[in-house]
Amino acid sequence: MPASASLCEDFADHFGSKIHSIRSNIIKGQKSLSIGNDGLILPEEALDSFDLVEAATLGRVFSQVNSTTCFLDPIPTSLFKSFYGSFESEILNIMNSSLQTGIFPAAFKTAVVKPLLKKTNSDPSVFNNYRPVSNLPFLSKVLEKLVFIQLNEFLSQNNIFEINQSGFRTNHSTETALLKIVNDVRCALDSGQISVLVLLDLSAAFDTVDHLILVNRLKSLGLSGTVLKWFESYLMERNFMVSMDTHFSGVHEINCGVPQGSTLGPLLFNIYMLPLGNVIRSHNISFHSYADDTQLYIAMSPDDTRPIEALFNCILDVKLWMANNFLQLNQDKTEILVIGPEAKREKQFLKLQELSLCHSETVRNLGVIFDSKLTFIPHIKQVVKTGFYHLKNLARVRPLLSLANMEMLMHAFIMSKVDYCNALLAG
């Protein structure tokens, strides 16, 4: 589709109406679910003010933040960084003024969104085949990083993080999340049990977060005073515009969600999801999360169907909790995998059918294909197939490339896929 201002406006309307539609559907199914103060343990101390930032800290953060330039930035970020020393005192004053007053600058609240096809072979004329990729002003990301450091330290010192959440946390990754699950499943297999794994699917979870609920959750975790005021300012009155080539839409309001492409967004989402762990634990169900990807799993005797009933009730309560928190569980895309010897697995299929739970022989889990026997053979075959495909394409352009460029492409297209989560293949 040729880019134009009207097309940008159509995309802006599409992205906005999609979120509005999801939230409208959620409101229709909302009911009350009480687990007392969200089941969260309050920290002994509060975070009511930010520490002022020193020049050395700002310089370190300034150099660490990605050099991506936003359309709203007055000069290219790489050029801005090269002259940082000339503006250090002014930038330090802007950052500390925001932290002291609890006001997030309005100039930092506009995101420039580019529509990106989810899959290269998708129909480019269908708006649903696009995802919004957000870019924020460079200085806004610097300020967010400074706040992130202090908030993250407060959460760590008070042990507030969900122990079963691996998303956007230091020393955690998709690989560590999957290793935990695979280890638990293999231990169950060694003891003669089978496992049932449920992959929950959420629709646009980051975009439907309710600001009032999030602010109340921050307050319940001990944030108050200027700090709480700063986060209220950060979340409210945000907006976006869609950009395609040299064309732009008008500015549209954002009334919900954590800012996409931001530094604080993933951390705030993890805080928003904290009470979900207590909902799942109340059913004695094991779980692990990576950002908005939550997995439930149980180990059970092949002849005992009661754990599946507990799992089903847990899914219902999870769906209810999510609805009450403006998150939409997409049951049609939620996948179930029964893991164990074939003869033992078959005994559970009828119970799953009774509860209208459809199982699969393989599922894609955080980029890794899990099979019902946990051999990872389908995953290995897919990696080999993809590797050969890219290898043939690289062979065609090999005469045109230097050795260094060829090595870089090999790592980007082939070795990265071979190395991804390869610890799961051990043992």
Coordinates of C-alpha atoms in Angstrom, one line a residue:
M1 CA 0.0 0.0 0.0
P2 CA 1.4 3.4 -0.9
A3 CA 2.0 5.6 2.1
S4 CA -0.2 8.6 2.6
A5 CA -1.5 10.8 5.4
S6 CA -4.9 9.3 5.1
L7 CA -3.5 5.8 5.3
C8 CA -1.6 6.8 8.5
E9 CA -4.9 8.1 9.9
D10 CA -6.6 4.8 9.0
F11 CA -3.9 2.8 10.9
A12 CA -4.2 5.1 13.9
D13 CA -8.0 4.6 14.0
H14 CA -7.5 0.8 13.6
F15 CA -5.0 0.5 16.4
G16 CA -7.1 2.7 18.7
S17 CA -10.4 0.9 17.9
K18 CA -8.8 -2.5 18.5
I19 CA -7.9 -1.6 22.1
H20 CA -11.3 0.0 22.6
S21 CA -13.1 -3.1 21.3
I22 CA -11.1 -5.4 23.6
R23 CA -11.8 -3.3 26.7
S24 CA -15.5 -3.1 25.8
N25 CA -15.7 -6.8 25.5
I26 CA -13.9 -7.2 28.8
I27 CA -16.3 -4.9 30.6
K28 CA -19.3 -7.0 29.6
G29 CA -17.9 -10.1 31.3
Q30 CA -16.5 -8.5 34.5
K31 CA -17.5 -9.9 37.9
S32 CA -16.1 -9.3 41.3
L33 CA -13.2 -11.5 42.6
S34 CA -11.8 -10.7 46.0
I35 CA -8.5 -12.1 47.3
G36 CA -7.9 -9.4 49.9
N37 CA -5.5 -6.5 49.0
D38 CA -4.7 -8.5 45.8
G39 CA -3.0 -11.0 48.1
L40 CA 0.2 -8.8 48.0
I41 CA 2.6 -8.6 50.9
L42 CA 3.2 -4.9 51.8
P43 CA 6.9 -3.9 52.2
E44 CA 8.0 -2.5 55.5
E45 CA 9.4 0.7 53.9
A46 CA 7.9 3.2 51.4
L47 CA 9.4 4.9 48.4
D48 CA 8.1 8.5 48.6
S49 CA 10.8 10.4 46.9
F50 CA 13.5 9.9 44.3
D51 CA 17.2 10.4 45.0
L52 CA 18.7 13.2 42.9
V53 CA 20.8 12.0 40.0
E54 CA 24.5 12.7 39.9
A55 CA 26.4 13.7 36.8
A56 CA 28.3 10.4 36.7
T57 CA 25.1 8.3 36.8
L58 CA 23.5 10.4 34.1
G59 CA 26.5 10.1 31.9
R60 CA 26.5 6.3 32.3
V61 CA 22.8 6.0 31.5
F62 CA 23.1 8.5 28.6
S63 CA 25.7 6.3 26.9
Q64 CA 23.8 3.0 27.6
V65 CA 20.4 4.0 26.2
N66 CA 19.9 2.8 22.6
S67 CA 20.8 5.5 20.0
T68 CA 17.6 5.1 18.0
T69 CA 16.4 8.5 16.8
C70 CA 12.7 9.3 17.1
F71 CA 11.0 11.6 14.5
L72 CA 10.3 14.0 17.4
D73 CA 13.9 14.3 18.4
P74 CA 15.3 17.7 17.2
I75 CA 18.7 16.2 16.2
P76 CA 20.0 12.7 15.5
T77 CA 20.7 10.8 18.7
S78 CA 24.2 9.8 17.6
L79 CA 25.1 13.5 17.1
F80 CA 23.4 14.4 20.4
K81 CA 25.5 11.8 22.2
S82 CA 28.8 13.1 20.7
F83 CA 28.1 16.6 22.1
Y84 CA 26.8 15.3 25.4
G85 CA 29.5 17.1 27.4
S86 CA 28.3 20.5 26.1
F87 CA 24.7 19.9 27.4
E88 CA 25.4 17.8 30.5
S89 CA 24.4 20.4 33.1
E90 CA 21.1 21.3 31.3
I91 CA 20.1 17.7 30.8
L92 CA 20.9 16.9 34.5
N93 CA 18.7 19.9 35.5
I94 CA 15.8 18.6 33.4
M95 CA 16.0 15.1 34.8
N96 CA 16.3 16.2 38.5
S97 CA 13.5 18.7 38.1
S98 CA 11.2 16.0 36.9
L99 CA 12.2 13.7 39.8
Q100 CA 11.8 16.5 42.4
T101 CA 8.4 17.8 41.1
G102 CA 6.9 14.5 40.3
I103 CA 6.0 15.7 36.8
F104 CA 6.9 13.8 33.6
P105 CA 7.4 16.3 30.8
A106 CA 4.5 16.5 28.3
A107 CA 7.0 16.7 25.4
F108 CA 8.1 13.1 26.3
K109 CA 4.6 11.6 26.2
T110 CA 4.1 11.3 22.4
A111 CA 5.0 8.1 20.7
V112 CA 5.6 7.7 16.9
V113 CA 4.1 4.4 15.8
K114 CA 5.1 2.6 12.6
P115 CA 2.9 -0.3 11.3
L116 CA 4.9 -3.5 10.8
L117 CA 3.7 -6.7 9.2
K118 CA 3.6 -9.5 11.7
K119 CA 4.7 -12.0 9.0
T120 CA 6.4 -11.2 5.7
N121 CA 4.0 -13.4 3.8
S122 CA 0.9 -11.7 5.3
D123 CA -1.6 -9.8 3.1
P124 CA -0.4 -6.1 3.4
S125 CA -3.9 -4.8 2.7
V126 CA -5.3 -6.3 5.9
F127 CA -4.8 -4.0 8.9
N128 CA -5.0 -6.9 11.4
N129 CA -1.8 -8.3 9.9
Y130 CA 0.2 -5.3 11.3
R131 CA 1.6 -4.7 14.7
P132 CA 2.3 -1.1 16.0
V133 CA 6.0 -0.5 16.7
S134 CA 6.4 2.5 19.0
N135 CA 9.3 4.9 19.2
L136 CA 9.7 7.5 21.9
P137 CA 11.9 10.6 22.2
F138 CA 15.5 9.8 23.3
L139 CA 15.5 12.0 26.4
S140 CA 12.2 10.3 27.6
K141 CA 14.0 7.0 27.6
V142 CA 17.0 8.5 29.5
L143 CA 14.6 9.8 32.2
E144 CA 12.7 6.5 32.3
K145 CA 16.0 4.6 32.8
L146 CA 17.0 6.8 35.8
V147 CA 13.6 6.0 37.4
F148 CA 13.8 2.4 36.5
I149 CA 17.1 2.0 38.4
Q150 CA 15.6 3.4 41.6
L151 CA 12.3 1.5 41.3
N152 CA 14.0 -1.8 40.4
E153 CA 16.3 -1.4 43.5
F154 CA 13.3 -0.8 45.8
L155 CA 11.4 -3.8 44.4
S156 CA 14.5 -6.1 44.7
Q157 CA 15.4 -5.0 48.3
N158 CA 11.8 -5.7 49.4
N159 CA 11.5 -9.0 47.5
I160 CA 8.4 -7.8 45.7
F161 CA 9.1 -9.5 42.3
E162 CA 7.1 -12.6 41.4
I163 CA 9.6 -15.5 41.8
N164 CA 8.0 -17.3 38.8
Q165 CA 8.3 -14.3 36.5
S166 CA 11.3 -14.4 34.1
G167 CA 10.3 -11.5 31.8
F168 CA 12.5 -8.4 31.7
R169 CA 14.5 -9.3 34.8
T170 CA 18.3 -9.4 35.4
N171 CA 19.7 -12.9 35.0
H172 CA 16.4 -14.2 33.6
S173 CA 15.5 -15.1 30.0
T174 CA 13.1 -17.3 28.0
E175 CA 15.7 -20.0 28.3
T176 CA 15.7 -19.9 32.1
A177 CA 11.9 -19.9 32.1
L178 CA 11.7 -23.0 29.9
L179 CA 14.5 -24.8 31.8
K180 CA 12.5 -24.5 35.0
I181 CA 9.4 -25.9 33.3
V182 CA 11.2 -28.7 31.5
N183 CA 13.1 -29.7 34.6
D184 CA 9.8 -30.0 36.6
V185 CA 8.2 -32.0 33.8
R186 CA 11.2 -34.4 33.5
C187 CA 11.2 -34.9 37.3
A188 CA 7.5 -35.9 37.0
L189 CA 8.2 -38.3 34.1
D190 CA 11.0 -39.9 36.1
S191 CA 8.5 -40.6 38.9
G192 CA 6.0 -42.2 36.5
Q193 CA 3.7 -39.3 36.3
I194 CA 2.4 -37.4 33.3
S195 CA 2.2 -33.6 32.9
V196 CA -0.4 -31.3 31.5
L197 CA 1.0 -27.9 30.2
V198 CA -1.4 -25.0 29.4
L199 CA -0.1 -22.0 27.4
L200 CA -2.4 -19.0 28.1
D201 CA -2.8 -16.4 25.3
L202 CA -3.6 -12.8 26.0
S203 CA -4.8 -10.2 23.5
A204 CA -2.8 -7.0 23.4
A205 CA -2.0 -7.3 27.1
F206 CA 0.4 -4.4 27.4
D207 CA -2.1 -2.1 25.6
T208 CA -5.2 -2.7 27.8
V209 CA -3.6 -2.2 31.2
D210 CA -5.9 0.1 33.3
H211 CA -4.1 3.1 34.6
L212 CA -6.1 3.5 37.8
I213 CA -5.6 -0.1 38.8
L214 CA -1.9 0.2 38.1
V215 CA -1.5 3.4 40.1
N216 CA -3.4 1.7 43.0
R217 CA -1.1 -1.3 42.7
L218 CA 1.9 0.9 42.9
K219 CA 0.5 2.6 46.0
S220 CA -0.2 -0.8 47.6
L221 CA 3.5 -1.7 47.1
G222 CA 4.7 1.3 49.1
L223 CA 5.0 4.0 46.5
S224 CA 3.8 7.4 47.7
G225 CA 4.4 11.1 47.7
T226 CA 6.4 12.5 44.8
V227 CA 7.2 9.0 43.4
L228 CA 3.5 8.1 43.1
K229 CA 2.7 11.5 41.6
W230 CA 5.5 11.0 39.0
F231 CA 4.0 7.7 37.9
E232 CA 0.6 9.2 37.7
S233 CA 2.0 12.0 35.5
Y234 CA 4.0 9.4 33.4
L235 CA 0.9 7.3 32.6
M236 CA -1.8 10.0 32.1
E237 CA -2.4 12.2 29.0
R238 CA -0.2 10.2 26.6
N239 CA -0.7 10.2 22.9
F240 CA 0.6 8.8 19.6
M241 CA 0.8 9.4 15.9
V242 CA 1.3 6.9 13.1
S243 CA 4.3 7.4 10.7
M244 CA 4.8 5.9 7.3
D245 CA 7.7 7.1 5.2
T246 CA 7.3 10.9 5.2
H247 CA 3.6 10.9 6.1
F248 CA 2.0 11.2 9.5
S249 CA -1.4 10.9 11.1
G250 CA -2.9 13.4 13.6
V251 CA -2.2 13.0 17.3
H252 CA -4.4 10.5 19.1
E253 CA -5.0 10.1 22.8
I254 CA -4.0 7.0 24.7
N255 CA -6.2 6.3 27.8
C256 CA -4.8 2.9 28.8
G257 CA -1.8 0.6 28.5
V258 CA 1.8 0.8 29.5
P259 CA 3.9 2.7 26.9
Q260 CA 5.2 0.4 24.2
G261 CA 8.9 0.9 23.4
S262 CA 9.5 2.3 26.8
T263 CA 12.0 1.4 29.5
L264 CA 9.5 1.3 32.3
G265 CA 6.7 -0.4 30.4
P266 CA 7.8 -4.0 31.0
L267 CA 8.6 -3.4 34.7
L268 CA 5.2 -1.8 35.2
F269 CA 3.5 -4.7 33.5
N270 CA 5.2 -7.2 35.8
I271 CA 3.9 -5.1 38.8
Y272 CA 0.4 -5.1 37.3
M273 CA 0.5 -8.9 37.0
L274 CA 1.7 -9.6 40.5
P275 CA -1.6 -10.7 42.1
L276 CA -2.1 -13.3 39.3
G277 CA 0.4 -15.6 41.0
N278 CA -1.7 -15.8 44.2
V279 CA -4.8 -16.6 42.1
I280 CA -3.0 -19.6 40.6
R281 CA -1.4 -20.7 43.9
S282 CA -4.8 -20.9 45.5
H283 CA -5.5 -23.9 43.2
N284 CA -2.1 -25.6 44.0
I285 CA -1.1 -25.3 40.3
S286 CA 2.5 -24.8 39.2
F287 CA 3.1 -21.9 36.8
H288 CA 5.8 -19.8 35.2
S289 CA 5.6 -16.5 33.3
Y290 CA 7.6 -14.6 30.8
A291 CA 6.0 -11.1 30.5
D292 CA 2.5 -11.7 29.3
D293 CA 3.1 -15.4 28.4
T294 CA 1.9 -17.4 31.4
Q295 CA 2.1 -21.2 31.6
L296 CA 0.2 -23.5 34.0
Y297 CA 1.3 -27.1 34.5
I298 CA 0.5 -30.0 36.7
A299 CA 2.0 -33.4 37.3
M300 CA -0.4 -36.3 37.9
S301 CA -0.9 -40.0 38.1
P302 CA -2.2 -41.3 34.8
D303 CA -5.3 -42.8 36.5
D304 CA -6.2 -39.6 38.5
T305 CA -8.4 -37.0 36.8
R306 CA -8.9 -34.7 39.8
P307 CA -5.8 -32.5 39.0
I308 CA -7.3 -31.7 35.6
E309 CA -10.5 -30.5 37.3
A310 CA -8.4 -28.3 39.5
L311 CA -6.5 -27.0 36.4
F312 CA -9.8 -26.2 34.7
N313 CA -11.1 -24.3 37.8
C314 CA -7.8 -22.4 37.9
I315 CA -8.2 -21.4 34.2
L316 CA -11.7 -20.1 35.0
D317 CA -10.4 -18.0 37.9
V318 CA -7.5 -16.7 35.9
K319 CA -9.9 -15.6 33.2
L320 CA -12.1 -13.9 35.8
W321 CA -9.1 -12.1 37.4
M322 CA -7.8 -11.0 34.0
A323 CA -11.3 -9.6 33.0
N324 CA -11.4 -7.7 36.3
N325 CA -8.0 -6.2 35.4
F326 CA -8.9 -5.3 31.8
L327 CA -6.9 -8.2 30.3
Q328 CA -8.4 -10.5 27.8
L329 CA -7.7 -14.2 27.9
N330 CA -8.0 -15.6 24.4
Q331 CA -9.3 -19.2 25.1
D332 CA -9.4 -20.0 21.4
K333 CA -5.6 -19.6 21.2
T334 CA -4.9 -21.1 24.6
E335 CA -3.0 -24.4 23.9
I336 CA -2.8 -27.6 26.0
L337 CA -0.1 -30.3 25.8
V338 CA -0.2 -33.6 27.6
I339 CA 3.3 -34.9 28.2
G340 CA 4.2 -38.5 28.9
P341 CA 4.1 -42.0 27.3
E342 CA 1.3 -42.4 24.8
A343 CA -0.6 -45.1 26.7
K344 CA -0.7 -43.0 29.8
R345 CA -1.6 -39.8 28.0
E346 CA -4.7 -41.3 26.3
K347 CA -6.4 -41.9 29.7
Q348 CA -6.6 -38.1 30.2
F349 CA -7.9 -37.1 26.7
L350 CA -11.5 -38.0 27.5
K351 CA -11.4 -35.9 30.7
L352 CA -10.0 -32.9 28.7
Q353 CA -12.8 -33.3 26.2
E354 CA -15.4 -33.4 28.9
L355 CA -14.2 -30.0 30.1
S356 CA -14.0 -28.7 26.5
L357 CA -10.3 -28.4 26.6
C358 CA -8.6 -29.2 23.3
H359 CA -5.1 -30.6 23.4
S360 CA -2.3 -30.6 20.8
E361 CA 0.5 -33.0 19.9
T362 CA 3.0 -30.1 19.6
V363 CA 2.9 -26.4 20.8
R364 CA 5.3 -23.5 20.2
N365 CA 6.4 -22.3 23.6
L366 CA 8.5 -19.1 23.7
G367 CA 10.0 -19.9 20.3
V368 CA 10.6 -23.6 21.1
I369 CA 8.5 -26.5 19.8
F370 CA 7.4 -28.8 22.6
D371 CA 6.1 -32.3 21.7
S372 CA 4.0 -34.7 23.8
K373 CA 7.0 -37.0 24.5
L374 CA 9.4 -34.1 25.3
T375 CA 12.0 -35.3 22.7
F376 CA 12.3 -31.9 21.0
I377 CA 12.6 -33.7 17.7
P378 CA 10.1 -31.5 15.9
H379 CA 12.0 -28.4 17.2
I380 CA 15.3 -29.8 16.0
K381 CA 13.9 -30.6 12.6
Q382 CA 12.4 -27.1 12.3
V383 CA 15.8 -25.5 13.2
V384 CA 17.6 -27.7 10.7
K385 CA 15.1 -26.8 8.0
T386 CA 15.3 -23.1 8.7
G387 CA 19.1 -23.3 8.8
F388 CA 19.4 -25.0 5.4
Y389 CA 17.0 -22.4 3.9
H390 CA 19.1 -19.5 5.0
L391 CA 22.4 -21.3 4.2
K392 CA 21.2 -21.8 0.5
N393 CA 20.3 -18.1 0.3
L394 CA 23.7 -17.0 1.7
A395 CA 25.5 -19.3 -0.7
R396 CA 24.0 -17.4 -3.6
V397 CA 25.3 -14.0 -2.4
R398 CA 28.6 -15.3 -1.0
P399 CA 30.7 -14.0 -3.9
L400 CA 29.4 -10.5 -3.2
L401 CA 30.3 -10.4 0.5
S402 CA 33.4 -10.1 2.5
L403 CA 34.3 -12.8 5.0
A404 CA 33.4 -10.5 7.9
N405 CA 30.0 -9.7 6.4
M406 CA 29.4 -13.4 5.7
E407 CA 30.3 -14.4 9.2
M408 CA 27.9 -11.7 10.6
L409 CA 25.0 -13.0 8.5
M410 CA 25.8 -16.6 9.5
H411 CA 25.5 -15.6 13.1
A412 CA 22.3 -13.6 12.5
F413 CA 20.4 -16.1 10.5
I414 CA 21.7 -19.5 11.4
M415 CA 23.8 -19.7 14.6
S416 CA 21.4 -17.6 16.6
K417 CA 18.6 -20.2 15.9
V418 CA 21.0 -23.1 16.7
D419 CA 22.0 -21.5 20.0
Y420 CA 18.5 -20.4 21.1
C421 CA 17.5 -22.3 24.2
N422 CA 19.9 -25.1 23.3
A423 CA 20.3 -25.9 27.0
L424 CA 16.8 -27.6 26.8
L425 CA 18.4 -30.3 24.6
A426 CA 20.9 -31.4 27.2
G427 CA 20.0 -34.6 29.1

